[in-house]
């Protein structure tokens, strides 16, 4: 019986060691755009990441900052997790414009939630090898979502009931 208890305890501790305690992975990676937020004239991504973690804590939600490698580890450990990118580029660890072969593709479809600070999700991804961003343009959205979700056309929209509840300032 003692051997069984020890074995079960070791297994449980092994899994606990690979799990992440945070509810939300806030992605900031100093290697992306030299640590800047895309197109902001020098605003540091770490400042935005810190602010998001602080605001989550105010709501009793545990958010922690991860880099590109930490993001894929978080996603693997949290199939129904939430991430927020703070820099406008998606790390190549989760997206390289390969469609079903991109880890983020199946992760989103299986219950994960991705948040994005920027104008077009999956428009750019960061290539760590070259230290530069790669433009996927609308093809990135096509490969991940199956269609282009953003464009330059003006659309008339109305908030849903949940949109009105959580963002009361949101108007038609």
GROMACS .gro file of C-alpha atoms in nm:
model
  172
    1UNK     CA    1   0.000   0.000   0.000
    2UNK     CA    2   0.284   0.239   0.085
    3UNK     CA    3   0.445   0.171  -0.253
    4UNK     CA    4   0.119   0.245  -0.432
    5UNK     CA    5   0.078   0.571  -0.236
    6UNK     CA    6   0.435   0.677  -0.322
    7UNK     CA    7   0.384   0.592  -0.688
    8UNK     CA    8   0.055   0.787  -0.709
    9UNK     CA    9   0.214   1.082  -0.526
   10UNK     CA   10   0.509   1.090  -0.768
   11UNK     CA   11   0.275   1.080  -1.068
   12UNK     CA   12   0.061   1.361  -0.922
   13UNK     CA   13   0.365   1.577  -0.849
   14UNK     CA   14   0.499   1.515  -1.199
   15UNK     CA   15   0.178   1.643  -1.355
   16UNK     CA   16   0.163   1.936  -1.113
   17UNK     CA   17   0.515   2.034  -1.217
   18UNK     CA   18   0.406   2.062  -1.579
   19UNK     CA   19   0.086   2.255  -1.516
   20UNK     CA   20   0.058   2.631  -1.507
   21UNK     CA   21  -0.111   2.812  -1.224
   22UNK     CA   22  -0.221   3.118  -1.412
   23UNK     CA   23  -0.564   3.165  -1.562
   24UNK     CA   24  -0.434   3.390  -1.841
   25UNK     CA   25  -0.102   3.392  -2.024
   26UNK     CA   26  -0.009   3.751  -2.105
   27UNK     CA   27   0.245   3.732  -2.384
   28UNK     CA   28   0.536   3.971  -2.383
   29UNK     CA   29   0.861   3.873  -2.551
   30UNK     CA   30   1.156   4.114  -2.552
   31UNK     CA   31   1.275   3.952  -2.878
   32UNK     CA   32   0.965   4.073  -3.066
   33UNK     CA   33   1.007   4.413  -3.233
   34UNK     CA   34   1.285   4.495  -2.985
   35UNK     CA   35   1.031   4.478  -2.704
   36UNK     CA   36   0.802   4.741  -2.856
   37UNK     CA   37   0.433   4.724  -2.928
   38UNK     CA   38   0.376   4.718  -3.303
   39UNK     CA   39   0.316   5.062  -3.453
   40UNK     CA   40   0.300   5.260  -3.129
   41UNK     CA   41   0.605   5.478  -3.162
   42UNK     CA   42   0.807   5.320  -2.885
   43UNK     CA   43   0.549   5.208  -2.628
   44UNK     CA   44   0.705   4.914  -2.450
   45UNK     CA   45   0.514   4.588  -2.457
   46UNK     CA   46   0.623   4.507  -2.104
   47UNK     CA   47   0.434   4.812  -1.977
   48UNK     CA   48   0.116   4.690  -2.145
   49UNK     CA   49   0.173   4.334  -2.022
   50UNK     CA   50   0.226   4.457  -1.665
   51UNK     CA   51  -0.092   4.666  -1.688
   52UNK     CA   52  -0.297   4.369  -1.810
   53UNK     CA   53  -0.165   4.146  -1.531
   54UNK     CA   54  -0.246   4.421  -1.278
   55UNK     CA   55  -0.601   4.467  -1.410
   56UNK     CA   56  -0.660   4.091  -1.409
   57UNK     CA   57  -0.541   4.077  -1.047
   58UNK     CA   58  -0.790   4.353  -0.961
   59UNK     CA   59  -1.061   4.110  -1.080
   60UNK     CA   60  -0.906   3.818  -0.886
   61UNK     CA   61  -0.783   3.654  -1.207
   62UNK     CA   62  -0.430   3.518  -1.208
   63UNK     CA   63  -0.238   3.637  -1.513
   64UNK     CA   64   0.132   3.584  -1.572
   65UNK     CA   65   0.368   3.711  -1.839
   66UNK     CA   66   0.516   3.451  -2.074
   67UNK     CA   67   0.742   3.476  -2.380
   68UNK     CA   68   0.695   3.285  -2.707
   69UNK     CA   69   0.835   2.961  -2.567
   70UNK     CA   70   0.634   3.002  -2.248
   71UNK     CA   71   0.321   3.054  -2.458
   72UNK     CA   72   0.344   2.718  -2.634
   73UNK     CA   73   0.416   2.551  -2.299
   74UNK     CA   74   0.112   2.725  -2.147
   75UNK     CA   75  -0.107   2.619  -2.440
   76UNK     CA   76   0.009   2.258  -2.410
   77UNK     CA   77  -0.069   2.257  -2.038
   78UNK     CA   78  -0.397   2.453  -2.074
   79UNK     CA   79  -0.606   2.336  -2.370
   80UNK     CA   80  -0.890   2.564  -2.257
   81UNK     CA   81  -0.669   2.851  -2.148
   82UNK     CA   82  -0.663   3.216  -2.246
   83UNK     CA   83  -0.374   3.413  -2.389
   84UNK     CA   84  -0.339   3.780  -2.475
   85UNK     CA   85  -0.067   3.895  -2.715
   86UNK     CA   86   0.065   4.241  -2.628
   87UNK     CA   87   0.288   4.316  -2.925
   88UNK     CA   88   0.100   4.273  -3.254
   89UNK     CA   89   0.311   3.981  -3.373
   90UNK     CA   90   0.218   3.621  -3.309
   91UNK     CA   91   0.522   3.418  -3.197
   92UNK     CA   92   0.632   3.154  -3.448
   93UNK     CA   93   0.613   2.901  -3.164
   94UNK     CA   94   0.235   2.888  -3.222
   95UNK     CA   95   0.184   3.028  -3.576
   96UNK     CA   96   0.382   3.021  -3.900
   97UNK     CA   97   0.096   3.049  -4.150
   98UNK     CA   98   0.076   2.670  -4.193
   99UNK     CA   99  -0.295   2.626  -4.124
  100UNK     CA  100  -0.374   2.297  -3.951
  101UNK     CA  101  -0.003   2.246  -3.877
  102UNK     CA  102   0.009   2.558  -3.659
  103UNK     CA  103  -0.040   2.473  -3.289
  104UNK     CA  104  -0.279   2.766  -3.245
  105UNK     CA  105  -0.513   2.625  -3.511
  106UNK     CA  106  -0.623   2.320  -3.313
  107UNK     CA  107  -0.581   2.492  -2.977
  108UNK     CA  108  -0.841   2.757  -3.066
  109UNK     CA  109  -1.079   2.499  -3.212
  110UNK     CA  110  -1.053   2.277  -2.904
  111UNK     CA  111  -1.152   2.549  -2.657
  112UNK     CA  112  -0.859   2.786  -2.615
  113UNK     CA  113  -0.919   3.160  -2.634
  114UNK     CA  114  -0.671   3.397  -2.795
  115UNK     CA  115  -0.668   3.771  -2.740
  116UNK     CA  116  -0.477   4.007  -2.961
  117UNK     CA  117  -0.350   4.363  -2.924
  118UNK     CA  118  -0.324   4.492  -3.277
  119UNK     CA  119  -0.529   4.551  -3.585
  120UNK     CA  120  -0.525   4.222  -3.782
  121UNK     CA  121  -0.484   3.890  -3.596
  122UNK     CA  122  -0.237   3.653  -3.764
  123UNK     CA  123  -0.134   3.925  -4.012
  124UNK     CA  124   0.226   3.907  -3.884
  125UNK     CA  125   0.426   3.645  -3.703
  126UNK     CA  126   0.771   3.673  -3.552
  127UNK     CA  127   1.057   3.467  -3.692
  128UNK     CA  128   1.305   3.420  -3.407
  129UNK     CA  129   1.574   3.287  -3.642
  130UNK     CA  130   1.589   3.604  -3.851
  131UNK     CA  131   1.476   3.840  -3.574
  132UNK     CA  132   1.208   3.986  -3.799
  133UNK     CA  133   0.838   3.979  -3.858
  134UNK     CA  134   0.688   3.788  -4.146
  135UNK     CA  135   0.377   3.915  -4.321
  136UNK     CA  136   0.105   3.655  -4.361
  137UNK     CA  137  -0.158   3.923  -4.443
  138UNK     CA  138  -0.512   3.790  -4.496
  139UNK     CA  139  -0.374   3.442  -4.560
  140UNK     CA  140  -0.305   3.408  -4.187
  141UNK     CA  141  -0.669   3.467  -4.101
  142UNK     CA  142  -0.777   3.237  -4.385
  143UNK     CA  143  -0.561   2.955  -4.255
  144UNK     CA  144  -0.661   2.991  -3.889
  145UNK     CA  145  -1.025   3.100  -3.910
  146UNK     CA  146  -1.117   2.970  -4.256
  147UNK     CA  147  -1.201   3.319  -4.384
  148UNK     CA  148  -1.077   3.676  -4.362
  149UNK     CA  149  -1.225   3.835  -4.051
  150UNK     CA  150  -1.090   4.186  -4.102
  151UNK     CA  151  -1.080   4.412  -4.403
  152UNK     CA  152  -1.067   4.779  -4.494
  153UNK     CA  153  -1.442   4.807  -4.555
  154UNK     CA  154  -1.667   4.985  -4.307
  155UNK     CA  155  -1.932   4.760  -4.156
  156UNK     CA  156  -2.244   4.840  -3.960
  157UNK     CA  157  -2.258   4.626  -3.647
  158UNK     CA  158  -2.470   4.599  -3.335
  159UNK     CA  159  -2.336   4.464  -3.004
  160UNK     CA  160  -2.476   4.135  -2.877
  161UNK     CA  161  -2.640   4.111  -2.535
  162UNK     CA  162  -2.307   3.994  -2.389
  163UNK     CA  163  -2.126   4.278  -2.564
  164UNK     CA  164  -2.365   4.529  -2.408
  165UNK     CA  165  -2.328   4.364  -2.068
  166UNK     CA  166  -1.947   4.354  -2.059
  167UNK     CA  167  -1.879   4.668  -2.265
  168UNK     CA  168  -2.167   4.907  -2.191
  169UNK     CA  169  -1.996   5.187  -2.383
  170UNK     CA  170  -2.006   4.978  -2.704
  171UNK     CA  171  -2.251   5.138  -2.948
  172UNK     CA  172  -2.392   5.051  -3.290
   0.00000   0.00000   0.00000
